[in-house]
Amino acid sequence: MGFQKRIWVSFVALLAAVALICGTVFVALVMRRYEQDEFATMQTLAQQSAAQLDQQIGLMQAAIDSILSDMEVLDNLKYLVNNRNRDLRHTQALWEITVKLNQWFFTKNFHRVLFYNAYGDTAASYNYRENRIDSSVALEDLPWLDGVRNRKGAARLIPPHDDEWSLTDGARVYSLVKEIQGEGLGFLEVQSRADTLDEMLGGIGETHRV
């Protein structure tokens, strides 16, 4: 092989090596930038999802506070506990509580809002057609209820679970539940559908799969 040819082959080999090194560095930089952008996007989506969830829980708490600040509701709750005769006044008390639970704000923002006590008294929003409740549910049928008792008025968030009160639709929900302060006055439960959590978190999953 001539001297000039050897120089030419060496030059071509050097160019190939430089191109390989540059290409490797370029790909590494691109992948690093992609990972940084991916992480930043997922972080932003996670923050947005957390904010949406906090907002929904805040609305659920506001619903409970609104109900318990209504003196008519409180009077009816006390009547149900102190007068166990299922007479016309008993029926009226439950009806008036039910009317309060069916306010536009509640029906617009939640799957269901419920009141129940240990005596079998129940009232709920949207309690008709496919959204009817099973009024035969007993408190012992609610496996998470012991964790709600004796919390000195603090509500507890129940993670996604089957709606034990559902008679027909079998929806999965997450709930904010509060024991009403006062001897045996019962509980308030505000439900939101669990599939809304999937919608909140769906953007993160879709981005991660890109």
PDB file of C-alpha atoms in Angstrom:
ATOM      1  CA  MET A   1       0.000   0.000   0.000  1.00  0.00           C
ATOM      2  CA  GLY A   2       1.412   3.363  -1.033  1.00  0.00           C
ATOM      3  CA  PHE A   3       2.263   6.029   1.485  1.00  0.00           C
ATOM      4  CA  GLN A   4      -0.478   8.402   0.263  1.00  0.00           C
ATOM      5  CA  LYS A   5      -3.046   5.619   0.363  1.00  0.00           C
ATOM      6  CA  ARG A   6      -2.136   4.795   3.958  1.00  0.00           C
ATOM      7  CA  ILE A   7      -2.534   8.452   4.881  1.00  0.00           C
ATOM      8  CA  TRP A   8      -5.935   8.538   3.177  1.00  0.00           C
ATOM      9  CA  VAL A   9      -7.129   5.377   4.968  1.00  0.00           C
ATOM     10  CA  SER A  10      -5.932   6.747   8.306  1.00  0.00           C
ATOM     11  CA  PHE A  11      -7.714  10.046   7.631  1.00  0.00           C
ATOM     12  CA  VAL A  12     -10.971   8.276   6.781  1.00  0.00           C
ATOM     13  CA  ALA A  13     -10.683   6.125   9.923  1.00  0.00           C
ATOM     14  CA  LEU A  14     -10.091   9.240  12.001  1.00  0.00           C
ATOM     15  CA  LEU A  15     -13.140  10.934  10.506  1.00  0.00           C
ATOM     16  CA  ALA A  16     -15.238   7.861  11.210  1.00  0.00           C
ATOM     17  CA  ALA A  17     -14.057   7.784  14.828  1.00  0.00           C
ATOM     18  CA  VAL A  18     -14.741  11.481  15.280  1.00  0.00           C
ATOM     19  CA  ALA A  19     -18.212  11.085  13.735  1.00  0.00           C
ATOM     20  CA  LEU A  20     -18.966   8.140  16.034  1.00  0.00           C
ATOM     21  CA  ILE A  21     -17.852  10.043  19.098  1.00  0.00           C
ATOM     22  CA  CYS A  22     -19.817  13.151  18.088  1.00  0.00           C
ATOM     23  CA  GLY A  23     -22.870  11.055  17.318  1.00  0.00           C
ATOM     24  CA  THR A  24     -22.679   9.295  20.682  1.00  0.00           C
ATOM     25  CA  VAL A  25     -22.296  12.588  22.530  1.00  0.00           C
ATOM     26  CA  PHE A  26     -25.173  14.127  20.552  1.00  0.00           C
ATOM     27  CA  VAL A  27     -27.501  11.200  21.300  1.00  0.00           C
ATOM     28  CA  ALA A  28     -26.540  11.331  24.985  1.00  0.00           C
ATOM     29  CA  LEU A  29     -27.265  15.064  25.131  1.00  0.00           C
ATOM     30  CA  VAL A  30     -30.585  14.619  23.329  1.00  0.00           C
ATOM     31  CA  MET A  31     -31.628  11.776  25.665  1.00  0.00           C
ATOM     32  CA  ARG A  32     -30.604  13.783  28.707  1.00  0.00           C
ATOM     33  CA  ARG A  33     -32.598  16.768  27.515  1.00  0.00           C
ATOM     34  CA  TYR A  34     -35.574  14.509  26.763  1.00  0.00           C
ATOM     35  CA  GLU A  35     -35.412  12.983  30.250  1.00  0.00           C
ATOM     36  CA  GLN A  36     -35.210  16.435  31.820  1.00  0.00           C
ATOM     37  CA  ASP A  37     -38.205  17.631  29.801  1.00  0.00           C
ATOM     38  CA  GLU A  38     -40.086  14.418  30.615  1.00  0.00           C
ATOM     39  CA  PHE A  39     -39.417  14.808  34.327  1.00  0.00           C
ATOM     40  CA  ALA A  40     -40.436  18.476  34.288  1.00  0.00           C
ATOM     41  CA  THR A  41     -43.662  17.629  32.442  1.00  0.00           C
ATOM     42  CA  MET A  42     -44.538  14.802  34.822  1.00  0.00           C
ATOM     43  CA  GLN A  43     -43.742  17.002  37.813  1.00  0.00           C
ATOM     44  CA  THR A  44     -46.046  19.724  36.494  1.00  0.00           C
ATOM     45  CA  LEU A  45     -48.845  17.237  35.821  1.00  0.00           C
ATOM     46  CA  ALA A  46     -48.417  15.696  39.270  1.00  0.00           C
ATOM     47  CA  GLN A  47     -48.676  19.132  40.880  1.00  0.00           C
ATOM     48  CA  GLN A  48     -51.774  19.928  38.830  1.00  0.00           C
ATOM     49  CA  SER A  49     -53.378  16.581  39.742  1.00  0.00           C
ATOM     50  CA  ALA A  50     -52.610  17.099  43.427  1.00  0.00           C
ATOM     51  CA  ALA A  51     -54.122  20.581  43.261  1.00  0.00           C
ATOM     52  CA  GLN A  52     -57.274  19.214  41.588  1.00  0.00           C
ATOM     53  CA  LEU A  53     -57.603  16.497  44.229  1.00  0.00           C
ATOM     54  CA  ASP A  54     -57.065  19.006  47.048  1.00  0.00           C
ATOM     55  CA  GLN A  55     -59.733  21.209  45.506  1.00  0.00           C
ATOM     56  CA  GLN A  56     -62.223  18.342  45.316  1.00  0.00           C
ATOM     57  CA  ILE A  57     -61.549  17.296  48.909  1.00  0.00           C
ATOM     58  CA  GLY A  58     -61.984  20.940  49.920  1.00  0.00           C
ATOM     59  CA  LEU A  59     -65.389  20.962  48.229  1.00  0.00           C
ATOM     60  CA  MET A  60     -66.345  17.763  50.058  1.00  0.00           C
ATOM     61  CA  GLN A  61     -65.354  19.302  53.380  1.00  0.00           C
ATOM     62  CA  ALA A  62     -67.259  22.475  52.518  1.00  0.00           C
ATOM     63  CA  ALA A  63     -70.376  20.375  51.861  1.00  0.00           C
ATOM     64  CA  ILE A  64     -70.154  18.748  55.288  1.00  0.00           C
ATOM     65  CA  ASP A  65     -69.580  22.107  56.978  1.00  0.00           C
ATOM     66  CA  SER A  66     -72.515  23.628  55.117  1.00  0.00           C
ATOM     67  CA  ILE A  67     -74.900  20.858  56.170  1.00  0.00           C
ATOM     68  CA  LEU A  68     -73.855  20.970  59.817  1.00  0.00           C
ATOM     69  CA  SER A  69     -74.164  24.754  59.958  1.00  0.00           C
ATOM     70  CA  ASP A  70     -77.863  24.484  59.082  1.00  0.00           C
ATOM     71  CA  MET A  71     -79.880  24.680  62.289  1.00  0.00           C
ATOM     72  CA  GLU A  72     -82.911  23.034  60.691  1.00  0.00           C
ATOM     73  CA  VAL A  73     -80.793  20.016  59.782  1.00  0.00           C
ATOM     74  CA  LEU A  74     -79.341  19.823  63.296  1.00  0.00           C
ATOM     75  CA  ASP A  75     -82.805  20.018  64.868  1.00  0.00           C
ATOM     76  CA  ASN A  76     -83.996  17.174  62.640  1.00  0.00           C
ATOM     77  CA  LEU A  77     -80.919  15.066  63.437  1.00  0.00           C
ATOM     78  CA  LYS A  78     -81.612  15.474  67.159  1.00  0.00           C
ATOM     79  CA  TYR A  79     -85.271  14.633  66.672  1.00  0.00           C
ATOM     80  CA  LEU A  80     -84.391  11.364  64.935  1.00  0.00           C
ATOM     81  CA  VAL A  81     -82.204  10.310  67.866  1.00  0.00           C
ATOM     82  CA  ASN A  82     -84.507  11.417  70.666  1.00  0.00           C
ATOM     83  CA  ASN A  83     -87.810  10.227  69.172  1.00  0.00           C
ATOM     84  CA  ARG A  84     -87.716   6.674  67.901  1.00  0.00           C
ATOM     85  CA  ASN A  85     -91.392   6.491  66.973  1.00  0.00           C
ATOM     86  CA  ARG A  86     -91.539   6.288  63.194  1.00  0.00           C
ATOM     87  CA  ASP A  87     -94.452   8.644  62.976  1.00  0.00           C
ATOM     88  CA  LEU A  88     -95.276  11.446  60.565  1.00  0.00           C
ATOM     89  CA  ARG A  89     -92.844  13.823  62.273  1.00  0.00           C
ATOM     90  CA  HIS A  90     -90.067  11.241  61.896  1.00  0.00           C
ATOM     91  CA  THR A  91     -90.808  10.947  58.183  1.00  0.00           C
ATOM     92  CA  GLN A  92     -90.870  14.724  57.844  1.00  0.00           C
ATOM     93  CA  ALA A  93     -87.495  15.062  59.588  1.00  0.00           C
ATOM     94  CA  LEU A  94     -85.882  12.618  57.165  1.00  0.00           C
ATOM     95  CA  TRP A  95     -87.530  14.341  54.216  1.00  0.00           C
ATOM     96  CA  GLU A  96     -86.249  17.755  55.265  1.00  0.00           C
ATOM     97  CA  ILE A  97     -82.714  16.365  55.627  1.00  0.00           C
ATOM     98  CA  THR A  98     -83.018  14.755  52.191  1.00  0.00           C
ATOM     99  CA  VAL A  99     -84.049  18.079  50.661  1.00  0.00           C
ATOM    100  CA  LYS A 100     -80.922  19.707  52.114  1.00  0.00           C
ATOM    101  CA  LEU A 101     -78.727  16.956  50.686  1.00  0.00           C
ATOM    102  CA  ASN A 102     -80.156  17.554  47.217  1.00  0.00           C
ATOM    103  CA  GLN A 103     -79.009  21.156  46.908  1.00  0.00           C
ATOM    104  CA  TRP A 104     -77.671  22.039  43.464  1.00  0.00           C
ATOM    105  CA  PHE A 105     -74.103  22.466  44.742  1.00  0.00           C
ATOM    106  CA  PHE A 106     -74.087  18.918  46.100  1.00  0.00           C
ATOM    107  CA  THR A 107     -75.698  17.215  43.120  1.00  0.00           C
ATOM    108  CA  LYS A 108     -73.389  19.063  40.715  1.00  0.00           C
ATOM    109  CA  ASN A 109     -70.090  18.310  42.440  1.00  0.00           C
ATOM    110  CA  PHE A 110     -70.489  14.879  44.053  1.00  0.00           C
ATOM    111  CA  HIS A 111     -71.600  11.363  43.267  1.00  0.00           C
ATOM    112  CA  ARG A 112     -73.686  11.175  46.417  1.00  0.00           C
ATOM    113  CA  VAL A 113     -74.140  12.860  49.800  1.00  0.00           C
ATOM    114  CA  LEU A 114     -75.465  10.679  52.609  1.00  0.00           C
ATOM    115  CA  PHE A 115     -76.644  10.814  56.197  1.00  0.00           C
ATOM    116  CA  TYR A 116     -77.038   7.670  58.286  1.00  0.00           C
ATOM    117  CA  ASN A 117     -77.171   6.666  61.924  1.00  0.00           C
ATOM    118  CA  ALA A 118     -77.151   3.537  64.062  1.00  0.00           C
ATOM    119  CA  TYR A 119     -80.969   3.403  64.139  1.00  0.00           C
ATOM    120  CA  GLY A 120     -81.328   2.731  60.424  1.00  0.00           C
ATOM    121  CA  ASP A 121     -82.270   6.293  59.438  1.00  0.00           C
ATOM    122  CA  THR A 122     -80.817   7.200  56.040  1.00  0.00           C
ATOM    123  CA  ALA A 123     -81.081  10.116  53.655  1.00  0.00           C
ATOM    124  CA  ALA A 124     -79.224  10.700  50.415  1.00  0.00           C
ATOM    125  CA  SER A 125     -78.957  12.898  47.367  1.00  0.00           C
ATOM    126  CA  TYR A 126     -79.818  11.446  43.941  1.00  0.00           C
ATOM    127  CA  ASN A 127     -81.771   8.649  45.620  1.00  0.00           C
ATOM    128  CA  TYR A 128     -83.800   7.559  42.621  1.00  0.00           C
ATOM    129  CA  ARG A 129     -83.634   5.360  39.530  1.00  0.00           C
ATOM    130  CA  GLU A 130     -80.200   3.823  38.930  1.00  0.00           C
ATOM    131  CA  ASN A 131     -78.666   5.831  41.770  1.00  0.00           C
ATOM    132  CA  ARG A 132     -80.937   4.547  44.540  1.00  0.00           C
ATOM    133  CA  ILE A 133     -79.383   3.574  47.842  1.00  0.00           C
ATOM    134  CA  ASP A 134     -79.803   0.321  49.728  1.00  0.00           C
ATOM    135  CA  SER A 135     -81.423   1.546  52.943  1.00  0.00           C
ATOM    136  CA  SER A 136     -80.948  -1.878  54.548  1.00  0.00           C
ATOM    137  CA  VAL A 137     -77.196  -1.321  54.891  1.00  0.00           C
ATOM    138  CA  ALA A 138     -76.110  -1.520  58.539  1.00  0.00           C
ATOM    139  CA  LEU A 139     -73.196   0.402  60.025  1.00  0.00           C
ATOM    140  CA  GLU A 140     -71.294  -2.834  60.594  1.00  0.00           C
ATOM    141  CA  ASP A 141     -71.393  -3.341  56.806  1.00  0.00           C
ATOM    142  CA  LEU A 142     -69.055  -0.341  56.435  1.00  0.00           C
ATOM    143  CA  PRO A 143     -65.571  -1.788  57.096  1.00  0.00           C
ATOM    144  CA  TRP A 144     -63.864   1.590  57.396  1.00  0.00           C
ATOM    145  CA  LEU A 145     -66.358   3.206  59.793  1.00  0.00           C
ATOM    146  CA  ASP A 146     -64.444   2.366  62.984  1.00  0.00           C
ATOM    147  CA  GLY A 147     -61.672   4.626  61.709  1.00  0.00           C
ATOM    148  CA  VAL A 148     -64.161   7.508  61.503  1.00  0.00           C
ATOM    149  CA  ARG A 149     -65.479   7.223  65.066  1.00  0.00           C
ATOM    150  CA  ASN A 150     -64.097   9.217  67.970  1.00  0.00           C
ATOM    151  CA  ARG A 151     -62.103  11.665  65.874  1.00  0.00           C
ATOM    152  CA  LYS A 152     -63.499  14.685  67.749  1.00  0.00           C
ATOM    153  CA  GLY A 153     -65.282  16.019  64.695  1.00  0.00           C
ATOM    154  CA  ALA A 154     -62.451  15.528  62.214  1.00  0.00           C
ATOM    155  CA  ALA A 155     -63.506  14.036  58.891  1.00  0.00           C
ATOM    156  CA  ARG A 156     -61.637  11.089  57.406  1.00  0.00           C
ATOM    157  CA  LEU A 157     -60.842  10.518  53.745  1.00  0.00           C
ATOM    158  CA  ILE A 158     -61.667   6.965  52.635  1.00  0.00           C
ATOM    159  CA  PRO A 159     -59.648   5.788  49.599  1.00  0.00           C
ATOM    160  CA  PRO A 160     -61.390   4.278  46.552  1.00  0.00           C
ATOM    161  CA  HIS A 161     -63.818   1.515  47.492  1.00  0.00           C
ATOM    162  CA  ASP A 162     -67.038  -0.050  46.289  1.00  0.00           C
ATOM    163  CA  ASP A 163     -70.049   2.094  47.154  1.00  0.00           C
ATOM    164  CA  GLU A 164     -71.656  -0.013  49.879  1.00  0.00           C
ATOM    165  CA  TRP A 165     -74.826   2.071  49.639  1.00  0.00           C
ATOM    166  CA  SER A 166     -75.392   1.466  45.943  1.00  0.00           C
ATOM    167  CA  LEU A 167     -78.455  -0.578  45.112  1.00  0.00           C
ATOM    168  CA  THR A 168     -77.877  -0.771  41.378  1.00  0.00           C
ATOM    169  CA  ASP A 169     -74.898   1.049  39.855  1.00  0.00           C
ATOM    170  CA  GLY A 170     -71.963  -0.494  41.776  1.00  0.00           C
ATOM    171  CA  ALA A 171     -69.768   2.572  41.339  1.00  0.00           C
ATOM    172  CA  ARG A 172     -66.356   2.864  42.940  1.00  0.00           C
ATOM    173  CA  VAL A 173     -66.019   6.004  45.003  1.00  0.00           C
ATOM    174  CA  TYR A 174     -63.763   7.762  47.441  1.00  0.00           C
ATOM    175  CA  SER A 175     -65.426   9.407  50.414  1.00  0.00           C
ATOM    176  CA  LEU A 176     -65.009  12.053  53.064  1.00  0.00           C
ATOM    177  CA  VAL A 177     -66.865  10.876  56.175  1.00  0.00           C
ATOM    178  CA  LYS A 178     -67.516  12.679  59.442  1.00  0.00           C
ATOM    179  CA  GLU A 179     -69.118  11.542  62.668  1.00  0.00           C
ATOM    180  CA  ILE A 180     -71.606  14.203  63.692  1.00  0.00           C
ATOM    181  CA  GLN A 181     -70.798  15.557  67.137  1.00  0.00           C
ATOM    182  CA  GLY A 182     -73.508  14.638  69.636  1.00  0.00           C
ATOM    183  CA  GLU A 183     -74.619  11.372  71.166  1.00  0.00           C
ATOM    184  CA  GLY A 184     -75.625   9.006  68.371  1.00  0.00           C
ATOM    185  CA  LEU A 185     -76.421  11.737  65.819  1.00  0.00           C
ATOM    186  CA  GLY A 186     -74.906   9.689  63.011  1.00  0.00           C
ATOM    187  CA  PHE A 187     -72.566  10.311  60.108  1.00  0.00           C
ATOM    188  CA  LEU A 188     -72.280  12.412  56.982  1.00  0.00           C
ATOM    189  CA  GLU A 189     -70.578  10.964  53.921  1.00  0.00           C
ATOM    190  CA  VAL A 190     -69.710  12.844  50.730  1.00  0.00           C
ATOM    191  CA  GLN A 191     -68.763  10.624  47.795  1.00  0.00           C
ATOM    192  CA  SER A 192     -66.871  11.396  44.603  1.00  0.00           C
ATOM    193  CA  ARG A 193     -66.442   8.864  41.819  1.00  0.00           C
ATOM    194  CA  ALA A 194     -63.094   7.056  41.760  1.00  0.00           C
ATOM    195  CA  ASP A 195     -62.897   7.298  37.970  1.00  0.00           C
ATOM    196  CA  THR A 196     -62.365  11.049  38.344  1.00  0.00           C
ATOM    197  CA  LEU A 197     -59.058  10.150  40.030  1.00  0.00           C
ATOM    198  CA  ASP A 198     -58.112   8.190  36.908  1.00  0.00           C
ATOM    199  CA  GLU A 199     -58.882  11.259  34.823  1.00  0.00           C
ATOM    200  CA  MET A 200     -56.697  13.425  37.084  1.00  0.00           C
ATOM    201  CA  LEU A 201     -53.784  10.983  36.922  1.00  0.00           C
ATOM    202  CA  GLY A 202     -54.289   9.870  33.326  1.00  0.00           C
ATOM    203  CA  GLY A 203     -52.182  12.677  31.879  1.00  0.00           C
ATOM    204  CA  ILE A 204     -49.169  11.550  33.887  1.00  0.00           C
ATOM    205  CA  GLY A 205     -49.472   7.992  32.646  1.00  0.00           C
ATOM    206  CA  GLU A 206     -49.918   9.035  29.029  1.00  0.00           C
ATOM    207  CA  THR A 207     -46.857  11.268  29.192  1.00  0.00           C
ATOM    208  CA  HIS A 208     -44.799   8.520  30.778  1.00  0.00           C
ATOM    209  CA  ARG A 209     -45.646   6.116  27.946  1.00  0.00           C
ATOM    210  CA  VAL A 210     -44.517   8.477  25.167  1.00  0.00           C
TER     211      VAL A 210
END
